[in-house]
Amino acid sequence: MVSVTRAVFGDLPLGAGTVEKFQLQSDLLKVDIISWGCTITALEVKDRQGRASDVVLGFAELEGYFQKQPYFGAVVGRVANRIAKGTFTLDGKEYKLPINNGPNSLHGGVRGFDKVLWTPQVLSNGVQFSRVSPDGEEGYPGELKVWVTYTLDGGELVVNYRAQASQTTPVNLTNHSYFNLAGQGSPNIYDHEVTIEADAFLPVDETLIPTGEVAPVRGTAFDLRKPVELGKHLQEFHLGGFDHNFCLKRSKEKHFCARVHHAGSGRVLEVYTTQPGVQFYTGNFLDGTLKGKSGAVYPKHSGFCLETQNWPDAVNQASHCIFCISRIFKFHKGKSWRISGNPHSS
């Protein structure tokens, strides 16, 4: 049995609208989602002793999401990840995008999908958000209708993304939740054990744009096919963290992508997807200056993201765009919970 409750989360400045919070709850988990950016603001799951903790980073008040912050819990688009130099050519026409990350355009631009109010519709076991991205928004061509649906079925939280374009346009949607399985506000993720089912990864340049090489993980720090304890692994390979795309097998069927285990709590997170890549990010740019829920601060490496998506800068390095994406977050009571994704690309 799933309950769905609806409440006011806050008001936008200058009477621009009201942001609502939707809480989906089953016996296995509780998740809060707001209509500003389709943002997951809280996700509670039990540990092996049956004690529930919120395991996503974020803010208790709406004002926290208005400040400069690293996309906590939000849906990002029109194109997630980086587009080199904020430019791409489509059907012989060059498009220029806002530059908001070094020399590149990141996560849809200055005012991406994370920074807009979506229209909600309550479902029997979840909530659907929709919006129309007008032609030319943040420099992208064509009108884009977008639907993001969160539904809960027992221990399974499903996030489904769908988009319809009026003309050819790049689309790459994902959710940017930061997780700490020890509980949000815990100082780091070094005791998390990580597995990613990928035989290759994309090396990047100094601005985090893929170089064009698809490199095998074997014999490198990026071989996460067997579980590694994150802190020890970063130390062993002298890495400052991960912010890389791991290349997954291409399949229209949902398949295993990644697993994170926190031994201290017994919580386990798994990701499933049909997307060709997952961006593993270890919160390298968190610096402790943001004040989160319950007075928590978020220093470097205090949360991680597993963003199933198309390969970064694909519009400049490949010939396909993403138009229809779905993703599943699945949880199991007590000792383990499961995040699964099922994006579809075309």
Short mmCIF file of C-alpha atoms in Angstrom, two decimals:
data_model
loop_
_atom_site.label_atom_id
_atom_site.label_comp_id
_atom_site.label_asym_id
_atom_site.label_seq_id
_atom_site.Cartn_x
_atom_site.Cartn_y
_atom_site.Cartn_z
CA MET A 1 0.00 0.00 0.00
CA VAL A 2 1.36 3.39 -1.02
CA SER A 3 0.26 6.75 0.39
CA VAL A 4 0.70 10.02 -1.48
CA THR A 5 0.42 13.29 0.43
CA ARG A 6 0.61 16.83 -0.94
CA ALA A 7 1.67 19.99 0.88
CA VAL A 8 2.99 23.47 0.18
CA PHE A 9 6.81 23.60 0.31
CA GLY A 10 7.19 27.33 -0.33
CA ASP A 11 6.43 30.24 -2.62
CA LEU A 12 8.49 31.63 -5.47
CA PRO A 13 9.53 35.29 -5.31
CA LEU A 14 7.30 37.98 -6.81
CA GLY A 15 4.26 35.72 -6.82
CA ALA A 16 5.71 33.50 -9.54
CA GLY A 17 4.05 30.37 -8.16
CA THR A 18 3.82 27.90 -5.33
CA VAL A 19 6.20 24.97 -4.93
CA GLU A 20 4.54 21.82 -3.63
CA LYS A 21 6.00 18.78 -1.90
CA PHE A 22 4.76 15.27 -2.60
CA GLN A 23 5.56 12.50 -0.14
CA LEU A 24 5.37 8.92 -1.37
CA GLN A 25 5.48 6.32 1.38
CA SER A 26 5.36 2.55 1.60
CA ASP A 27 6.42 0.12 4.30
CA LEU A 28 9.90 0.12 2.76
CA LEU A 29 10.77 3.74 2.06
CA LYS A 30 9.64 7.35 2.17
CA VAL A 31 10.57 9.90 -0.47
CA ASP A 32 9.85 13.64 -0.72
CA ILE A 33 9.77 15.30 -4.16
CA ILE A 34 9.08 18.95 -4.90
CA SER A 35 7.74 20.58 -8.05
CA TRP A 36 10.78 22.89 -8.29
CA GLY A 37 13.11 20.96 -10.61
CA CYS A 38 11.29 17.64 -9.89
CA THR A 39 13.74 17.50 -6.99
CA ILE A 40 14.09 14.60 -4.56
CA THR A 41 14.60 16.45 -1.28
CA ALA A 42 14.60 13.48 1.12
CA LEU A 43 14.72 9.71 0.93
CA GLU A 44 14.45 7.63 4.06
CA VAL A 45 15.38 3.96 4.17
CA LYS A 46 16.07 1.61 7.06
CA ASP A 47 19.38 0.12 8.12
CA ARG A 48 19.93 -3.45 9.30
CA GLN A 49 18.53 -2.56 12.74
CA GLY A 50 15.40 -1.10 11.21
CA ARG A 51 16.39 2.51 11.88
CA ALA A 52 15.44 4.91 9.10
CA SER A 53 17.82 7.60 7.87
CA ASP A 54 17.62 10.18 5.11
CA VAL A 55 20.29 9.18 2.59
CA VAL A 56 20.20 12.07 0.08
CA LEU A 57 21.83 15.49 0.40
CA GLY A 58 19.66 18.56 0.17
CA PHE A 59 17.85 21.36 1.96
CA ALA A 60 14.91 21.54 4.35
CA GLU A 61 13.70 24.89 2.97
CA LEU A 62 12.93 26.04 -0.55
CA GLU A 63 15.38 28.94 -0.28
CA GLY A 64 18.23 26.45 -0.17
CA TYR A 65 17.46 25.39 -3.73
CA PHE A 66 17.51 29.01 -5.00
CA GLN A 67 21.14 29.54 -4.01
CA LYS A 68 24.09 28.37 -6.05
CA GLN A 69 24.19 24.65 -5.30
CA PRO A 70 25.25 21.51 -7.18
CA TYR A 71 21.89 20.25 -8.49
CA PHE A 72 20.98 18.34 -5.30
CA GLY A 73 18.29 15.79 -6.17
CA ALA A 74 17.11 17.57 -9.31
CA VAL A 75 16.19 16.49 -12.81
CA VAL A 76 18.75 18.08 -15.13
CA GLY A 77 18.31 18.92 -18.81
CA ARG A 78 17.65 19.72 -21.59
CA VAL A 79 21.06 18.01 -21.84
CA ALA A 80 22.70 16.56 -18.76
CA ASN A 81 26.48 16.72 -18.37
CA ARG A 82 28.85 18.90 -20.39
CA ILE A 83 28.75 20.19 -23.95
CA ALA A 84 32.19 21.36 -25.06
CA LYS A 85 32.51 25.14 -25.44
CA GLY A 86 28.72 25.41 -25.33
CA THR A 87 28.34 24.80 -29.05
CA PHE A 88 27.06 22.08 -31.35
CA THR A 89 25.97 21.79 -34.97
CA LEU A 90 22.71 20.11 -35.91
CA ASP A 91 21.35 19.77 -39.45
CA GLY A 92 24.04 22.17 -40.64
CA LYS A 93 23.20 24.93 -38.15
CA GLU A 94 25.44 25.95 -35.27
CA TYR A 95 23.85 26.50 -31.88
CA LYS A 96 25.44 28.41 -29.02
CA LEU A 97 24.57 27.68 -25.40
CA PRO A 98 25.20 29.55 -22.16
CA ILE A 99 28.64 28.86 -20.67
CA ASN A 100 28.30 27.96 -16.99
CA ASN A 101 31.10 25.50 -16.20
CA GLY A 102 34.57 26.69 -17.15
CA PRO A 103 34.51 26.95 -20.95
CA ASN A 104 31.58 24.52 -21.27
CA SER A 105 27.82 24.32 -20.89
CA LEU A 106 26.66 22.05 -18.06
CA HIS A 107 23.29 20.43 -17.24
CA GLY A 108 21.17 22.49 -19.60
CA GLY A 109 22.67 25.92 -19.02
CA VAL A 110 22.15 28.80 -16.64
CA ARG A 111 18.44 28.06 -16.14
CA GLY A 112 18.06 24.38 -16.83
CA PHE A 113 15.24 22.02 -15.92
CA ASP A 114 16.39 22.03 -12.29
CA LYS A 115 15.57 25.75 -11.94
CA VAL A 116 11.98 25.84 -13.17
CA LEU A 117 8.55 25.11 -11.69
CA TRP A 118 6.91 21.99 -13.07
CA THR A 119 3.18 21.25 -13.21
CA PRO A 120 2.24 18.31 -10.95
CA GLN A 121 -0.48 15.69 -11.29
CA VAL A 122 -1.12 13.32 -8.40
CA LEU A 123 -1.32 9.63 -9.28
CA SER A 124 -2.65 6.78 -7.17
CA ASN A 125 0.89 5.70 -6.29
CA GLY A 126 3.01 8.70 -7.21
CA VAL A 127 3.19 12.01 -9.00
CA GLN A 128 3.81 13.16 -12.56
CA PHE A 129 5.46 16.48 -13.41
CA SER A 130 5.28 18.12 -16.82
CA ARG A 131 6.47 21.25 -18.55
CA VAL A 132 7.00 22.68 -22.02
CA SER A 133 10.50 23.90 -22.79
CA PRO A 134 9.99 26.58 -25.46
CA ASP A 135 11.91 26.76 -28.70
CA GLY A 136 15.23 28.49 -28.03
CA GLU A 137 15.25 27.96 -24.24
CA GLU A 138 18.89 28.09 -23.13
CA GLY A 139 19.86 28.07 -26.80
CA TYR A 140 18.34 24.69 -27.72
CA PRO A 141 16.26 24.28 -30.88
CA GLY A 142 12.63 23.25 -30.92
CA GLU A 143 9.84 23.06 -28.40
CA LEU A 144 10.20 20.15 -26.01
CA LYS A 145 7.37 18.64 -23.99
CA VAL A 146 8.71 16.76 -20.97
CA TRP A 147 7.10 14.43 -18.44
CA VAL A 148 8.81 13.08 -15.32
CA THR A 149 6.88 10.48 -13.34
CA TYR A 150 7.73 9.17 -9.88
CA THR A 151 5.77 6.11 -8.74
CA LEU A 152 6.17 3.78 -5.79
CA ASP A 153 5.31 0.09 -5.92
CA GLY A 154 6.16 -1.69 -2.71
CA GLY A 155 9.90 -1.35 -2.41
CA GLU A 156 10.36 0.08 -5.89
CA LEU A 157 10.51 3.77 -6.71
CA VAL A 158 10.21 4.29 -10.44
CA VAL A 159 11.32 7.52 -12.11
CA ASN A 160 10.21 7.68 -15.71
CA TYR A 161 11.36 10.40 -18.11
CA ARG A 162 9.64 11.09 -21.42
CA ALA A 163 10.12 13.90 -23.92
CA GLN A 164 8.59 14.91 -27.25
CA ALA A 165 10.31 17.41 -29.53
CA SER A 166 8.85 19.58 -32.28
CA GLN A 167 12.10 19.25 -34.25
CA THR A 168 15.43 17.48 -33.98
CA THR A 169 17.14 18.50 -30.74
CA PRO A 170 19.53 16.90 -28.27
CA VAL A 171 17.89 15.59 -25.10
CA ASN A 172 19.64 13.84 -22.23
CA LEU A 173 17.76 13.70 -18.93
CA THR A 174 18.87 12.28 -15.59
CA ASN A 175 18.41 12.70 -11.86
CA HIS A 176 21.24 14.31 -9.90
CA SER A 177 20.67 12.95 -6.40
CA TYR A 178 23.69 12.81 -4.09
CA PHE A 179 23.71 9.78 -1.82
CA ASN A 180 25.42 8.94 1.44
CA LEU A 181 24.26 5.54 2.66
CA ALA A 182 25.50 6.27 6.16
CA GLY A 183 22.94 9.08 6.24
CA GLN A 184 23.07 12.59 4.82
CA GLY A 185 25.37 14.75 6.90
CA SER A 186 27.89 11.96 7.42
CA PRO A 187 31.35 13.39 6.73
CA ASN A 188 32.42 11.26 3.77
CA ILE A 189 31.73 8.22 1.60
CA TYR A 190 35.15 6.59 1.99
CA ASP A 191 33.69 3.50 3.68
CA HIS A 192 31.30 2.84 0.78
CA GLU A 193 32.06 -0.19 -1.39
CA VAL A 194 31.49 0.51 -5.09
CA THR A 195 31.00 -1.76 -8.10
CA ILE A 196 30.34 -0.55 -11.66
CA GLU A 197 29.69 -3.08 -14.42
CA ALA A 198 31.68 -1.37 -17.17
CA ASP A 199 34.55 -2.62 -19.33
CA ALA A 200 35.45 0.88 -20.57
CA PHE A 201 35.37 4.52 -19.53
CA LEU A 202 35.84 7.91 -21.18
CA PRO A 203 39.09 9.73 -20.33
CA VAL A 204 38.57 13.49 -20.03
CA ASP A 205 40.59 16.64 -20.60
CA GLU A 206 41.29 19.32 -17.99
CA THR A 207 37.76 20.73 -18.43
CA LEU A 208 36.16 17.27 -17.99
CA ILE A 209 35.18 16.89 -21.65
CA PRO A 210 35.77 13.38 -23.08
CA THR A 211 38.88 13.23 -25.25
CA GLY A 212 37.22 10.93 -27.78
CA GLU A 213 39.03 7.84 -26.54
CA VAL A 214 37.06 4.88 -25.23
CA ALA A 215 39.58 3.32 -22.84
CA PRO A 216 39.46 -0.17 -21.30
CA VAL A 217 39.24 -0.15 -17.52
CA ARG A 218 41.42 -3.22 -17.07
CA GLY A 219 44.57 -2.43 -15.14
CA THR A 220 43.48 1.12 -14.29
CA ALA A 221 41.91 2.94 -11.35
CA PHE A 222 38.65 2.81 -13.30
CA ASP A 223 38.30 -0.95 -13.06
CA LEU A 224 35.42 -1.13 -10.63
CA ARG A 225 33.99 -4.39 -11.92
CA LYS A 226 34.83 -5.95 -8.58
CA PRO A 227 33.94 -4.15 -5.33
CA VAL A 228 36.40 -1.55 -4.07
CA GLU A 229 36.29 0.44 -0.84
CA LEU A 230 36.22 3.97 -2.12
CA GLY A 231 38.57 5.71 0.32
CA LYS A 232 41.30 3.09 0.05
CA HIS A 233 40.90 2.97 -3.72
CA LEU A 234 41.30 6.73 -4.15
CA GLN A 235 44.37 6.66 -1.91
CA GLU A 236 45.94 3.70 -3.70
CA PHE A 237 45.63 5.35 -7.12
CA HIS A 238 46.25 8.92 -5.92
CA LEU A 239 42.90 10.08 -7.27
CA GLY A 240 41.08 13.21 -6.20
CA GLY A 241 37.79 11.50 -6.96
CA PHE A 242 35.67 10.33 -9.87
CA ASP A 243 33.72 12.49 -12.32
CA HIS A 244 33.72 10.15 -15.29
CA ASN A 245 31.41 8.37 -17.67
CA PHE A 246 31.55 4.59 -17.51
CA CYS A 247 30.56 2.86 -20.75
CA LEU A 248 27.83 0.29 -20.28
CA LYS A 249 26.64 -2.46 -22.55
CA ARG A 250 24.02 -1.23 -24.99
CA SER A 251 20.70 -2.92 -24.43
CA LYS A 252 17.03 -2.01 -24.70
CA GLU A 253 16.46 -4.23 -21.70
CA LYS A 254 17.13 -3.10 -18.17
CA HIS A 255 20.42 -4.49 -16.90
CA PHE A 256 22.66 -4.17 -13.88
CA CYS A 257 24.84 -1.08 -13.88
CA ALA A 258 26.26 -0.36 -10.42
CA ARG A 259 26.12 -1.33 -6.77
CA VAL A 260 27.15 0.55 -3.63
CA HIS A 261 27.30 -1.14 -0.24
CA HIS A 262 27.71 0.55 3.13
CA ALA A 263 28.83 -2.10 5.60
CA GLY A 264 28.19 0.03 8.66
CA SER A 265 24.47 0.35 8.05
CA GLY A 266 23.93 -2.68 5.82
CA ARG A 267 22.34 -0.48 3.17
CA VAL A 268 22.87 -1.44 -0.46
CA LEU A 269 22.08 0.66 -3.50
CA GLU A 270 21.89 -0.85 -6.97
CA VAL A 271 21.37 0.80 -10.34
CA TYR A 272 19.86 -0.74 -13.44
CA THR A 273 19.57 0.99 -16.80
CA THR A 274 19.34 0.68 -20.57
CA GLN A 275 21.34 3.88 -21.03
CA PRO A 276 24.81 3.64 -22.63
CA GLY A 277 26.58 5.38 -19.76
CA VAL A 278 26.62 6.22 -16.09
CA GLN A 279 28.42 9.26 -14.69
CA PHE A 280 30.02 8.33 -11.38
CA TYR A 281 30.67 11.50 -9.40
CA THR A 282 32.09 11.55 -5.90
CA GLY A 283 31.21 15.10 -4.87
CA ASN A 284 34.66 16.48 -5.66
CA PHE A 285 33.44 20.08 -5.78
CA LEU A 286 31.53 20.02 -2.49
CA ASP A 287 33.43 22.29 -0.11
CA GLY A 288 31.47 22.46 3.14
CA THR A 289 30.07 25.94 2.54
CA LEU A 290 26.46 24.83 2.02
CA LYS A 291 24.26 24.23 5.06
CA GLY A 292 21.91 21.35 4.45
CA LYS A 293 19.19 19.50 6.31
CA SER A 294 19.43 19.31 10.12
CA GLY A 295 22.36 21.72 10.06
CA ALA A 296 24.53 19.35 8.05
CA VAL A 297 27.45 20.63 6.03
CA TYR A 298 28.60 18.87 2.88
CA PRO A 299 32.39 18.72 2.50
CA LYS A 300 34.26 17.18 -0.38
CA HIS A 301 33.38 13.51 -0.91
CA SER A 302 30.35 13.60 1.41
CA GLY A 303 28.03 12.28 -1.29
CA PHE A 304 28.10 10.44 -4.60
CA CYS A 305 25.99 10.40 -7.76
CA LEU A 306 25.31 7.63 -10.25
CA GLU A 307 23.73 9.43 -13.20
CA THR A 308 22.53 7.09 -15.94
CA GLN A 309 22.62 9.01 -19.21
CA ASN A 310 24.06 9.32 -22.68
CA TRP A 311 27.79 9.88 -23.04
CA PRO A 312 28.95 13.44 -22.24
CA ASP A 313 29.30 15.82 -25.21
CA ALA A 314 27.66 13.16 -27.40
CA VAL A 315 26.12 15.85 -29.59
CA ASN A 316 29.66 16.76 -30.68
CA GLN A 317 31.13 13.26 -30.62
CA ALA A 318 28.32 10.98 -31.73
CA SER A 319 25.32 11.00 -34.04
CA HIS A 320 22.48 10.22 -31.67
CA CYS A 321 20.29 12.11 -29.19
CA ILE A 322 18.10 10.89 -26.35
CA PHE A 323 14.38 11.48 -26.51
CA CYS A 324 12.71 9.05 -24.14
CA ILE A 325 14.17 8.08 -20.79
CA SER A 326 12.91 6.08 -17.86
CA ARG A 327 14.64 5.16 -14.66
CA ILE A 328 13.76 3.00 -11.69
CA PHE A 329 14.87 3.36 -8.10
CA LYS A 330 14.12 0.15 -6.27
CA PHE A 331 14.52 -0.44 -2.54
CA HIS A 332 14.39 -3.46 -0.28
CA LYS A 333 13.49 -3.23 3.38
CA GLY A 334 16.16 -3.27 6.06
CA LYS A 335 19.54 -4.51 4.91
CA SER A 336 19.44 -3.58 1.26
CA TRP A 337 17.81 -1.23 -1.14
CA ARG A 338 18.07 -0.97 -4.83
CA ILE A 339 18.28 1.87 -7.32
CA SER A 340 17.47 0.80 -10.81
CA GLY A 341 17.30 2.75 -14.06
CA ASN A 342 15.69 2.05 -17.41
CA PRO A 343 16.38 4.95 -19.78
CA HIS A 344 15.64 4.42 -23.44
CA SER A 345 17.61 6.21 -26.13
CA SER A 346 16.74 6.82 -29.72
#
